[in-house]
Short mmCIF file of C-alpha atoms in Angstrom, two decimals:
data_model
loop_
_atom_site.label_atom_id
_atom_site.label_comp_id
_atom_site.label_asym_id
_atom_site.label_seq_id
_atom_site.Cartn_x
_atom_site.Cartn_y
_atom_site.Cartn_z
CA MET A 1332 66.74 114.76 123.01
CA ASP A 1333 68.97 116.16 120.26
CA ILE A 1334 68.81 115.05 116.65
CA TYR A 1335 71.91 112.82 116.89
CA ASN A 1336 70.75 110.82 119.88
CA PHE A 1337 67.22 110.62 118.51
CA GLY A 1338 68.68 109.37 115.19
CA LYS A 1339 70.72 106.66 116.91
CA GLU A 1340 67.68 105.37 118.79
CA LEU A 1341 65.50 105.64 115.70
CA ILE A 1342 67.78 103.64 113.41
CA VAL A 1343 68.03 100.79 115.93
CA LYS A 1344 64.23 100.77 116.29
CA ALA A 1345 63.91 100.68 112.50
CA GLY A 1346 66.36 97.76 112.46
CA GLN A 1347 64.19 95.89 114.95
CA PHE A 1348 61.21 96.62 112.71
CA VAL A 1349 63.03 95.09 109.71
CA GLU A 1350 64.17 92.05 111.70
CA THR A 1351 60.62 91.31 112.85
CA ARG A 1352 58.95 92.15 109.55
CA MET A 1353 61.25 89.97 107.43
CA THR A 1354 60.17 86.82 109.25
CA LYS A 1355 56.68 87.29 107.74
CA GLU A 1356 55.77 87.16 104.06
CA PHE A 1357 56.57 90.17 101.91
CA LYS A 1358 56.13 91.09 98.26
CA VAL A 1359 59.12 91.67 95.98
CA ASP A 1360 58.67 94.02 92.99
CA SER A 1361 61.10 95.43 90.45
CA LYS A 1362 61.62 99.14 89.84
CA SER A 1363 63.79 100.55 87.01
CA ASN A 1364 64.78 97.08 85.70
CA PRO A 1365 64.18 93.40 86.62
CA ASN A 1366 67.24 93.41 88.92
CA ASP A 1367 66.35 96.63 90.77
CA LEU A 1368 64.17 95.15 93.48
CA VAL A 1369 62.03 96.71 96.15
CA THR A 1370 60.07 94.87 98.84
CA ASP A 1371 57.22 95.73 101.14
CA VAL A 1372 59.83 95.83 103.90
CA ASP A 1373 61.77 98.64 102.18
CA LYS A 1374 58.59 100.69 101.81
CA GLU A 1375 57.22 100.00 105.29
CA THR A 1376 60.56 100.76 106.93
CA GLU A 1377 60.82 104.08 105.10
CA GLN A 1378 57.29 104.89 106.23
CA PHE A 1379 58.26 103.96 109.81
CA LEU A 1380 61.28 106.30 109.67
CA TYR A 1381 59.19 109.06 108.07
CA THR A 1382 56.43 108.86 110.67
CA GLU A 1383 58.79 108.81 113.64
CA ILE A 1384 60.83 111.76 112.39
CA GLN A 1385 57.74 113.81 111.51
CA GLU A 1386 56.21 113.15 114.91
CA LYS A 1387 59.33 114.26 116.76
CA PHE A 1388 60.43 117.07 114.44
CA PRO A 1389 57.47 118.27 112.33
CA ASP A 1390 59.55 120.89 110.52
CA HIS A 1391 62.27 118.49 109.34
CA ARG A 1392 62.18 117.21 105.76
CA ILE A 1393 62.89 113.64 104.65
CA ILE A 1394 64.31 112.29 101.40
CA GLY A 1395 64.07 108.51 101.04
CA GLU A 1396 64.91 105.87 98.46
CA GLU A 1397 61.29 104.72 98.32
CA GLY A 1398 59.77 108.04 97.31
CA HIS A 1399 59.63 110.46 100.24
CA GLY A 1400 60.84 113.96 99.40
CA GLU A 1401 60.90 113.44 95.65
CA ASN A 1402 59.96 117.07 95.11
CA ILE A 1403 62.60 118.59 97.35
CA THR A 1404 64.80 120.93 95.29
CA ASP A 1405 66.70 122.90 97.95
CA THR A 1406 68.68 121.98 101.08
CA LYS A 1407 67.36 124.56 103.54
CA GLY A 1408 66.65 123.56 107.14
CA VAL A 1409 67.06 120.03 108.52
CA ILE A 1410 66.98 117.25 105.93
CA TRP A 1411 67.11 113.54 106.72
CA ILE A 1412 68.35 111.43 103.79
CA VAL A 1413 67.37 107.82 104.46
CA ASP A 1414 67.80 104.44 102.83
CA PRO A 1415 65.52 102.00 104.67
CA ILE A 1416 67.34 98.96 103.21
CA ASP A 1417 70.63 99.51 101.43
CA GLY A 1418 71.44 96.21 99.72
CA THR A 1419 67.93 95.07 98.87
CA LEU A 1420 69.25 92.21 96.69
CA ASN A 1421 71.19 90.90 99.69
CA PHE A 1422 68.09 91.33 101.85
CA VAL A 1423 66.05 89.23 99.40
CA HIS A 1424 68.69 86.60 98.52
CA GLN A 1425 70.78 86.41 101.68
CA GLY A 1426 68.64 87.59 104.59
CA GLU A 1427 71.66 89.57 105.81
CA ASN A 1428 74.41 91.90 104.55
CA PHE A 1429 72.12 94.92 104.21
CA ALA A 1430 71.90 98.12 106.27
CA ILE A 1431 69.80 101.16 107.08
CA SER A 1432 71.60 104.37 106.18
CA ILE A 1433 70.86 107.92 107.34
CA GLY A 1434 72.58 111.24 106.70
CA VAL A 1435 71.29 114.39 108.42
CA PHE A 1436 72.10 117.85 107.04
CA ILE A 1437 71.32 121.32 108.36
CA ASP A 1438 71.19 124.04 105.69
CA GLY A 1439 73.20 121.75 103.44
CA GLU A 1440 75.97 121.16 106.01
CA PRO A 1441 76.59 117.66 107.41
CA TYR A 1442 75.21 117.14 110.91
CA CYS A 1443 75.39 113.39 111.56
CA GLY A 1444 75.71 110.03 109.78
CA LEU A 1445 74.29 106.64 110.82
CA ILE A 1446 74.59 103.14 109.35
CA TYR A 1447 72.92 100.19 111.06
CA ASP A 1448 73.82 96.62 110.11
CA CYS A 1449 70.54 95.16 111.39
CA MET A 1450 71.48 91.48 111.41
CA LYS A 1451 74.84 92.03 113.12
CA ARG A 1452 73.34 94.78 115.31
CA ASP A 1453 76.30 97.01 114.57
CA LEU A 1454 75.68 100.76 114.66
CA TYR A 1455 78.20 103.02 112.92
CA HIS A 1456 77.65 106.66 113.84
CA ALA A 1457 79.26 110.07 113.73
CA LYS A 1458 78.33 113.62 114.62
CA TYR A 1459 80.13 116.12 112.40
CA LYS A 1460 83.62 116.99 113.77
CA GLN A 1461 83.19 114.74 116.81
CA GLY A 1462 84.72 111.46 115.58
CA ALA A 1463 83.12 108.23 114.40
CA PHE A 1464 82.13 105.14 116.35
CA LEU A 1465 81.17 101.51 115.92
CA ASN A 1466 78.69 101.03 118.77
CA ASP A 1467 80.59 102.48 121.77
CA GLN A 1468 84.06 102.13 120.28
CA PRO A 1469 85.84 104.99 118.53
CA LEU A 1470 86.95 104.04 115.02
CA ALA A 1471 90.58 104.54 113.98
CA HIS A 1472 91.77 107.30 111.66
CA ALA A 1473 92.38 106.43 107.98
CA LYS A 1474 95.85 105.07 107.18
CA ASN A 1475 97.42 106.03 103.88
CA GLU A 1476 98.07 103.06 101.59
CA PRO A 1477 98.64 103.03 97.84
CA LEU A 1478 96.24 101.31 95.46
CA SER A 1479 98.80 98.57 94.78
CA LYS A 1480 98.63 97.34 98.39
CA SER A 1481 94.90 97.72 98.89
CA LEU A 1482 91.61 95.87 98.69
CA ILE A 1483 89.03 97.98 96.87
CA ALA A 1484 85.28 97.50 96.53
CA THR A 1485 83.17 98.08 93.46
CA ASN A 1486 80.22 96.52 91.69
CA PRO A 1487 81.77 94.70 88.71
CA LYS A 1488 78.51 94.38 86.78
CA ARG A 1489 77.94 98.14 86.85
CA ILE A 1490 81.25 99.00 85.20
CA LEU A 1491 80.96 96.76 82.13
CA ARG A 1492 79.74 99.70 80.02
CA GLU A 1493 81.92 100.69 77.07
CA ALA A 1494 82.51 104.16 78.56
CA THR A 1495 83.42 102.99 82.05
CA LYS A 1496 85.33 99.79 81.65
CA ASP A 1497 88.77 101.03 80.59
CA SER A 1498 89.50 103.19 83.61
CA PHE A 1499 87.73 100.95 86.10
CA PHE A 1500 89.46 97.80 84.82
CA ASN A 1501 92.85 99.51 84.97
CA ILE A 1502 92.16 100.48 88.57
CA MET A 1503 91.08 96.92 89.41
CA ALA A 1504 94.23 95.54 87.76
CA ALA A 1505 96.42 97.96 89.73
CA SER A 1506 94.82 97.07 93.07
CA ARG A 1507 95.77 94.18 95.32
CA SER A 1508 92.31 92.65 94.98
CA VAL A 1509 88.68 93.57 94.41
CA ARG A 1510 85.68 92.90 96.64
CA SER A 1511 81.98 93.37 96.02
CA TYR A 1512 79.50 93.14 98.87
CA GLY A 1513 76.33 94.53 97.31
CA SER A 1514 75.68 97.36 99.79
CA ALA A 1515 77.34 100.76 99.47
CA ALA A 1516 76.47 101.54 103.09
CA LEU A 1517 78.18 98.38 104.35
CA GLU A 1518 81.16 99.05 102.10
CA PHE A 1519 81.42 102.51 103.74
CA ALA A 1520 81.23 100.66 107.09
CA MET A 1521 84.10 98.37 106.01
CA LEU A 1522 86.06 101.43 104.88
CA ALA A 1523 85.45 102.97 108.31
CA LYS A 1524 86.91 99.81 109.91
CA GLY A 1525 89.90 99.80 107.53
CA GLN A 1526 88.83 96.44 106.03
CA ILE A 1527 88.82 97.88 102.53
CA ALA A 1528 90.84 100.94 101.47
CA ALA A 1529 88.50 102.40 98.85
CA LEU A 1530 85.12 102.06 97.21
CA LEU A 1531 84.15 103.05 93.68
CA PHE A 1532 80.70 103.49 92.17
CA ILE A 1533 79.71 104.93 88.80
CA LYS A 1534 76.24 105.84 90.09
CA LEU A 1535 74.82 106.28 93.56
CA HIS A 1536 72.01 108.29 95.10
CA PRO A 1537 72.49 110.51 98.17
CA TRP A 1538 70.70 107.93 100.38
CA ASP A 1539 73.40 105.41 99.42
CA TYR A 1540 76.35 107.58 100.44
CA THR A 1541 75.49 110.46 102.79
CA GLY A 1542 75.53 108.40 106.00
CA GLY A 1543 78.77 106.67 105.02
CA GLN A 1544 80.39 109.84 103.77
CA ILE A 1545 79.83 111.65 107.07
CA ILE A 1546 81.07 108.69 109.13
CA THR A 1547 84.21 108.06 107.06
CA GLY A 1548 84.84 111.81 106.68
CA GLU A 1549 85.30 111.99 110.46
CA LEU A 1550 88.12 109.44 110.10
CA GLY A 1551 89.97 111.34 107.38
CA TYR A 1552 88.67 109.41 104.35
CA LYS A 1553 88.04 111.50 101.22
CA THR A 1554 84.86 111.14 99.16
CA THR A 1555 84.30 112.84 95.81
CA ASP A 1556 82.97 112.07 92.34
CA ILE A 1557 85.34 110.90 89.59
CA HIS A 1558 86.32 114.53 88.87
CA GLY A 1559 87.35 115.11 92.48
CA ASN A 1560 84.28 117.29 93.10
CA GLU A 1561 82.13 117.25 96.23
CA LEU A 1562 79.02 115.08 96.17
CA PRO A 1563 75.58 116.68 95.88
CA LEU A 1564 72.70 116.17 98.35
CA LEU A 1565 70.19 116.05 95.50
CA GLY A 1566 70.58 114.05 92.28
CA THR A 1567 72.89 111.15 91.43
CA THR A 1568 76.65 110.98 91.05
CA SER A 1569 79.72 108.76 90.92
CA VAL A 1570 81.37 108.05 94.27
CA ILE A 1571 85.08 107.49 94.92
CA SER A 1572 85.96 107.15 98.60
CA GLY A 1573 89.16 106.10 100.31
CA ASN A 1574 92.15 107.14 102.38
CA PRO A 1575 93.77 110.32 100.98
CA GLU A 1576 96.59 108.45 99.21
CA ILE A 1577 94.47 105.86 97.40
CA HIS A 1578 91.85 108.49 96.61
CA LEU A 1579 94.49 110.48 94.70
CA ASP A 1580 95.84 107.28 93.07
CA ILE A 1581 92.37 106.44 91.79
CA LEU A 1582 91.45 109.93 90.54
CA GLU A 1583 94.66 109.88 88.47
CA PHE A 1584 93.22 107.01 86.39
CA PHE A 1585 90.18 109.09 85.46
CA LYS A 1586 92.02 112.32 84.60
CA ASN A 1587 92.54 111.82 80.89
CA ASP A 1588 89.56 109.57 80.19
CA LYS A 1589 87.43 111.97 78.15
CA THR A 1590 85.03 109.22 77.09
CA LEU A 1591 84.27 108.47 80.73
CA HIS A 1592 83.95 112.17 81.63
CA ASP A 1593 81.48 112.79 78.82
CA PHE A 1594 79.44 109.71 79.66
CA HIS A 1595 79.49 110.55 83.37
CA ASP A 1596 78.40 114.17 83.04
CA ASP A 1597 75.63 113.21 80.66
CA PHE A 1598 74.54 110.26 82.85
CA HIS A 1599 74.24 112.49 85.91
CA ASN A 1600 72.92 115.61 84.10
CA LEU A 1601 75.95 117.67 85.12
CA MET B 1023 87.02 58.01 116.53
CA ASP B 1024 86.29 57.91 112.81
CA ILE B 1025 87.90 60.25 110.30
CA TYR B 1026 84.81 62.50 109.96
CA ASN B 1027 84.40 63.17 113.67
CA PHE B 1028 88.14 63.54 114.13
CA GLY B 1029 88.16 66.03 111.22
CA LYS B 1030 85.35 68.09 112.74
CA GLU B 1031 87.16 68.35 116.07
CA LEU B 1032 90.48 69.02 114.37
CA ILE B 1033 89.26 71.91 112.20
CA VAL B 1034 87.70 73.66 115.20
CA LYS B 1035 90.94 73.21 117.17
CA ALA B 1036 92.87 74.65 114.20
CA GLY B 1037 90.43 77.59 114.18
CA GLN B 1038 91.13 78.22 117.85
CA PHE B 1039 94.85 78.09 117.03
CA VAL B 1040 94.38 80.76 114.31
CA GLU B 1041 92.25 82.96 116.56
CA THR B 1042 94.86 82.92 119.33
CA ARG B 1043 97.86 83.19 117.01
CA MET B 1044 96.52 86.18 115.06
CA THR B 1045 96.45 88.34 118.18
CA LYS B 1046 100.27 88.15 118.29
CA GLU B 1047 102.67 89.54 115.70
CA PHE B 1048 103.13 87.61 112.47
CA LYS B 1049 105.19 88.04 109.32
CA VAL B 1050 103.55 88.59 105.92
CA ASP B 1051 105.46 87.45 102.79
CA SER B 1052 104.50 87.28 99.16
CA LYS B 1053 104.61 84.10 97.08
CA SER B 1054 104.01 84.01 93.30
CA ASN B 1055 103.39 87.79 93.04
CA PRO B 1056 103.21 90.82 95.40
CA ASN B 1057 99.47 90.24 95.96
CA ASP B 1058 99.75 86.50 96.69
CA LEU B 1059 100.41 86.71 100.41
CA VAL B 1060 101.30 84.10 102.98
CA THR B 1061 101.73 84.65 106.70
CA ASP B 1062 103.38 82.78 109.53
CA VAL B 1063 99.85 81.90 110.64
CA ASP B 1064 99.09 80.10 107.35
CA LYS B 1065 102.28 78.05 107.68
CA GLU B 1066 101.94 77.30 111.39
CA THR B 1067 98.29 76.31 111.02
CA GLU B 1068 99.13 73.90 108.19
CA GLN B 1069 101.88 72.44 110.37
CA PHE B 1070 99.39 72.09 113.23
CA LEU B 1071 96.93 70.23 110.98
CA TYR B 1072 99.72 68.05 109.54
CA THR B 1073 101.08 67.08 112.95
CA GLU B 1074 97.65 66.25 114.42
CA ILE B 1075 96.61 64.14 111.43
CA GLN B 1076 99.94 62.28 111.30
CA GLU B 1077 99.79 61.55 115.02
CA LYS B 1078 96.27 60.12 114.78
CA PHE B 1079 96.54 58.45 111.36
CA PRO B 1080 100.21 57.83 110.49
CA ASP B 1081 99.36 56.25 107.12
CA HIS B 1082 97.21 59.14 105.85
CA ARG B 1083 98.74 61.60 103.41
CA ILE B 1084 98.29 65.39 103.48
CA ILE B 1085 98.31 67.93 100.67
CA GLY B 1086 98.36 71.56 101.84
CA GLU B 1087 98.51 75.00 100.31
CA GLU B 1088 101.70 75.81 102.16
CA GLY B 1089 103.80 72.97 100.80
CA HIS B 1090 102.85 69.65 102.39
CA GLY B 1091 102.43 66.80 99.92
CA GLU B 1092 103.95 68.67 96.97
CA ASN B 1093 105.34 65.42 95.62
CA ILE B 1094 102.12 63.42 95.77
CA THR B 1095 101.25 62.18 92.27
CA ASP B 1096 98.55 59.57 92.94
CA THR B 1097 95.36 59.45 94.99
CA LYS B 1098 95.68 56.04 96.67
CA GLY B 1099 94.65 55.61 100.32
CA VAL B 1100 93.41 58.43 102.53
CA ILE B 1101 94.37 61.94 101.43
CA TRP B 1102 93.58 65.10 103.39
CA ILE B 1103 93.57 68.20 101.19
CA VAL B 1104 93.86 71.25 103.47
CA ASP B 1105 93.89 75.00 103.18
CA PRO B 1106 94.94 76.40 106.56
CA ILE B 1107 93.67 79.90 105.68
CA ASP B 1108 91.53 80.33 102.59
CA GLY B 1109 91.27 84.07 102.01
CA THR B 1110 94.70 85.15 103.26
CA LEU B 1111 94.20 88.70 101.91
CA ASN B 1112 91.05 88.99 104.03
CA PHE B 1113 92.94 87.53 107.00
CA VAL B 1114 95.64 90.20 106.62
CA HIS B 1115 93.44 93.19 105.70
CA GLN B 1116 90.17 92.41 107.49
CA GLY B 1117 90.94 90.07 110.38
CA GLU B 1118 87.86 88.06 109.36
CA ASN B 1119 86.15 86.60 106.28
CA PHE B 1120 88.59 83.71 105.90
CA ALA B 1121 88.18 79.98 106.54
CA ILE B 1122 89.97 76.68 107.01
CA SER B 1123 89.02 74.19 104.32
CA ILE B 1124 89.49 70.41 104.32
CA GLY B 1125 88.51 67.71 101.84
CA VAL B 1126 89.19 64.05 102.68
CA PHE B 1127 89.35 61.42 99.92
CA ILE B 1128 89.77 57.64 100.09
CA ASP B 1129 91.27 56.09 96.96
CA GLY B 1130 90.25 59.22 95.05
CA GLU B 1131 86.59 59.06 96.20
CA PRO B 1132 85.13 61.86 98.36
CA TYR B 1133 84.82 60.94 102.02
CA CYS B 1134 84.05 64.20 103.85
CA GLY B 1135 84.25 67.98 103.47
CA LEU B 1136 84.78 70.63 106.15
CA ILE B 1137 84.86 74.43 106.09
CA TYR B 1138 85.36 76.41 109.28
CA ASP B 1139 84.66 80.14 109.42
CA CYS B 1140 86.94 80.74 112.42
CA MET B 1141 85.77 84.24 113.36
CA LYS B 1142 82.06 83.40 113.12
CA ARG B 1143 82.68 79.93 114.60
CA ASP B 1144 80.55 78.39 111.88
CA LEU B 1145 81.38 74.81 110.86
CA TYR B 1146 80.08 73.58 107.51
CA HIS B 1147 80.46 69.81 107.20
CA ALA B 1148 79.36 66.83 105.16
CA LYS B 1149 80.11 63.13 105.02
CA TYR B 1150 79.67 61.77 101.50
CA LYS B 1151 76.04 60.76 100.83
CA GLN B 1152 74.91 61.71 104.33
CA GLY B 1153 73.79 65.35 103.84
CA ALA B 1154 75.44 68.62 104.73
CA PHE B 1155 75.23 70.70 107.88
CA LEU B 1156 75.97 74.14 109.26
CA ASN B 1157 76.93 73.35 112.85
CA ASP B 1158 74.05 71.08 113.99
CA GLN B 1159 71.53 72.25 111.38
CA PRO B 1160 70.93 70.38 108.13
CA LEU B 1161 71.38 72.63 105.10
CA ALA B 1162 68.62 72.85 102.49
CA HIS B 1163 68.79 71.23 99.06
CA ALA B 1164 69.76 73.41 96.07
CA LYS B 1165 66.88 75.27 94.40
CA ASN B 1166 66.98 75.72 90.66
CA GLU B 1167 67.14 79.36 89.56
CA PRO B 1168 68.25 80.78 86.23
CA LEU B 1169 71.29 83.03 85.93
CA SER B 1170 69.05 86.05 85.25
CA LYS B 1171 67.53 85.86 88.74
CA SER B 1172 70.71 85.01 90.64
CA LEU B 1173 73.58 86.50 92.56
CA ILE B 1174 76.87 84.98 91.42
CA ALA B 1175 80.34 85.23 92.93
CA THR B 1176 83.60 85.63 91.10
CA ASN B 1177 86.88 87.48 91.48
CA PRO B 1178 86.63 90.36 88.99
CA LYS B 1179 90.36 91.09 88.94
CA ARG B 1180 91.16 87.54 87.87
CA ILE B 1181 88.99 87.62 84.76
CA LEU B 1182 90.39 90.79 83.19
CA ARG B 1183 92.65 88.72 80.92
CA GLU B 1184 92.05 89.06 77.17
CA ALA B 1185 91.17 85.35 76.89
CA THR B 1186 88.74 85.23 79.79
CA LYS B 1187 86.92 88.51 79.80
CA ASP B 1188 84.41 88.05 76.99
CA SER B 1189 82.63 84.99 78.37
CA PHE B 1190 82.94 86.02 82.00
CA PHE B 1191 81.68 89.55 81.34
CA ASN B 1192 78.72 88.21 79.38
CA ILE B 1193 77.87 85.93 82.30
CA MET B 1194 78.16 88.84 84.74
CA ALA B 1195 75.93 91.01 82.53
CA ALA B 1196 73.32 88.22 82.32
CA SER B 1197 73.24 87.70 86.10
CA ARG B 1198 71.15 89.66 88.58
CA SER B 1199 74.29 90.90 90.36
CA VAL B 1200 77.88 89.95 91.13
CA ARG B 1201 79.54 89.51 94.51
CA SER B 1202 83.16 88.97 95.43
CA TYR B 1203 84.14 87.93 98.94
CA GLY B 1204 87.79 86.94 98.51
CA SER B 1205 87.53 83.36 99.82
CA ALA B 1206 86.46 80.46 97.61
CA ALA B 1207 85.75 78.35 100.70
CA LEU B 1208 83.40 80.98 102.13
CA GLU B 1209 81.76 81.42 98.74
CA PHE B 1210 81.09 77.65 98.74
CA ALA B 1211 79.67 78.13 102.24
CA MET B 1212 77.37 80.89 100.95
CA LEU B 1213 76.36 78.63 98.07
CA ALA B 1214 75.53 75.91 100.60
CA LYS B 1215 73.27 78.38 102.43
CA GLY B 1216 71.62 79.52 99.17
CA GLN B 1217 72.95 83.09 99.62
CA ILE B 1218 74.59 83.01 96.21
CA ALA B 1219 73.50 80.74 93.35
CA ALA B 1220 76.85 80.13 91.67
CA LEU B 1221 80.58 80.75 91.91
CA LEU B 1222 83.05 81.01 89.05
CA PHE B 1223 86.84 80.86 89.13
CA ILE B 1224 89.30 80.68 86.27
CA LYS B 1225 91.94 79.05 88.51
CA LEU B 1226 91.75 77.27 91.82
CA HIS B 1227 93.78 74.59 93.58
CA PRO B 1228 92.22 71.47 95.10
CA TRP B 1229 92.65 72.90 98.63
CA ASP B 1230 90.43 75.82 97.59
CA TYR B 1231 87.53 73.68 96.37
CA THR B 1232 87.52 70.09 97.63
CA GLY B 1233 85.92 70.84 101.00
CA GLY B 1234 83.29 73.08 99.43
CA GLN B 1235 82.64 70.74 96.54
CA ILE B 1236 81.87 67.82 98.85
CA ILE B 1237 79.61 69.92 101.10
CA THR B 1238 77.64 71.53 98.26
CA GLY B 1239 77.55 68.26 96.30
CA GLU B 1240 75.51 66.76 99.17
CA LEU B 1241 72.93 69.49 98.57
CA GLY B 1242 72.61 68.88 94.84
CA TYR B 1243 74.91 71.65 93.60
CA LYS B 1244 77.02 70.81 90.54
CA THR B 1245 80.73 71.58 90.34
CA THR B 1246 82.83 71.19 87.19
CA ASP B 1247 85.47 73.04 85.19
CA ILE B 1248 84.43 75.33 82.32
CA HIS B 1249 84.18 72.30 79.98
CA GLY B 1250 81.74 70.56 82.31
CA ASN B 1251 84.40 68.04 83.37
CA GLU B 1252 84.97 66.75 86.89
CA LEU B 1253 87.61 68.51 88.96
CA PRO B 1254 90.96 66.84 89.64
CA LEU B 1255 92.43 66.18 93.10
CA LEU B 1256 95.91 67.10 91.88
CA GLY B 1257 96.78 70.15 89.78
CA THR B 1258 94.84 73.36 89.12
CA THR B 1259 91.60 73.98 87.25
CA SER B 1260 88.72 76.34 86.63
CA VAL B 1261 85.72 75.93 88.92
CA ILE B 1262 82.06 76.53 88.07
CA SER B 1263 79.65 75.59 90.84
CA GLY B 1264 75.95 76.22 91.25
CA ASN B 1265 72.45 74.76 91.28
CA PRO B 1266 71.87 72.47 88.27
CA GLU B 1267 69.96 75.09 86.27
CA ILE B 1268 72.42 77.96 86.64
CA HIS B 1269 75.34 75.57 86.17
CA LEU B 1270 73.97 74.67 82.73
CA ASP B 1271 73.19 78.34 81.97
CA ILE B 1272 76.78 79.27 82.71
CA LEU B 1273 78.45 76.40 80.81
CA GLU B 1274 76.45 77.48 77.74
CA PHE B 1275 78.40 80.77 77.68
CA PHE B 1276 81.71 78.92 77.46
CA LYS B 1277 80.72 76.41 74.78
CA ASN B 1278 81.81 78.27 71.68
CA ASP B 1279 84.59 80.33 73.21
CA LYS B 1280 87.59 78.66 71.57
CA THR B 1281 89.97 81.42 72.74
CA LEU B 1282 89.01 80.72 76.34
CA HIS B 1283 89.24 76.93 75.89
CA ASP B 1284 92.72 77.16 74.42
CA PHE B 1285 93.92 79.55 77.12
CA HIS B 1286 92.34 77.42 79.84
CA ASP B 1287 93.79 74.09 78.73
CA ASP B 1288 97.22 75.61 78.32
CA PHE B 1289 96.98 77.45 81.68
CA HIS B 1290 96.13 74.23 83.50
CA ASN B 1291 98.35 71.90 81.46
CA LEU B 1292 95.39 69.87 80.25
#
């Protein structure tokens, strides 16, 4: 079985693992701050993914939100970038509205992207240059729409910083309306379905965006950082994703914001 | 058939009407501003509700988002307060994540509340002092949680005003995280399920909140304006709803914000 088909089966199996595991008790801890939660289910699901991938493809490497691949510093060979539960706060507080996200790269080039909405049993998937799908249905190509006629998604609490708020608030004000769903992977999934036109984050990790970036890239959506630069596979960055028109509209707001640029580049060690 | 059971059947029939109607072409217009949309489906669904209620109960009065009952100035007798599509932007852009909302009052006292998530076919309903239900399942009583451990919902674009942003941003910063779903009725539904702990709006109409207020009130959630006052059945107001603990936490942020109070009372003609 090739990597893509193996990945699709694997992510659904991992989703079944989460669904079963969450009905039993699990511990909730905090990581970098009291609102950055991790549960036993996050850790066990990452371990499940790690074990299955290693068993099938011993020479592949895995980078995960919960600690696997921390020491990886190059992108040679096959790398799986996995988020076992994207939207852990939703997982804990809502019991739904979270997803498993996987991006696979070969020598730093995208190979396939997978997002699985466990509770809805919706699998979003794409193999590079072969289109993107929701389950068995091909997803439609991005339509150009300006910011003024669009719903955009962002996390309003994360942009309250002095350095970020001016540009982000101006973008919010210029949009039709703002949504916030608490899972970057599911916001990429909504972008892929055309339900939102753009998503904006001041800081994400590769496991938050690689799956979604590959899937939406197949549909013509653009994803860059606030400078318009490509996203890295290692490290953190800002993420601006949307149809080509809104993506340009949004980058325009950042262009002359030196305060934001300085903060951003320092924040992400650029 | 009593009003409650009639209402439950009616709202599901109206949901079926929306589901069928939305598959055909419909016109989208703007109302108060280019982002305040209304569609033929909103108007036709309100007309459907109006006609059915009038046929069954000729002496009842109806107040609707799309114009019915505009001239009603008292709350005598039976009044149905209806929103045919709460979350019109989601209806237009997403084809889901909207709801029909109904609150029924007798001589100004709550009688029953109904919210129907058409696309999920989920009916939230409550008869005053008889508990609240999601379909046939009783919903659980509110649990007290402080703001610091809670997900809260608000519309970030609506609180960017000079007069509102300080208090609202401080509340957002003090929360665990912020969500925004674009439908007050569905946010009340999520509150009723315990998926969010509070919702905050600087301006809503009675058709946005009466159904949700009655349903969540049955579960022990508190709903007031920013002053802590009861909500009116006629006119507009701010809406703060949540479990008793978080409701108090949030009101505390507004207490000494004279700028907000002045803006608010002027905005709502209080």
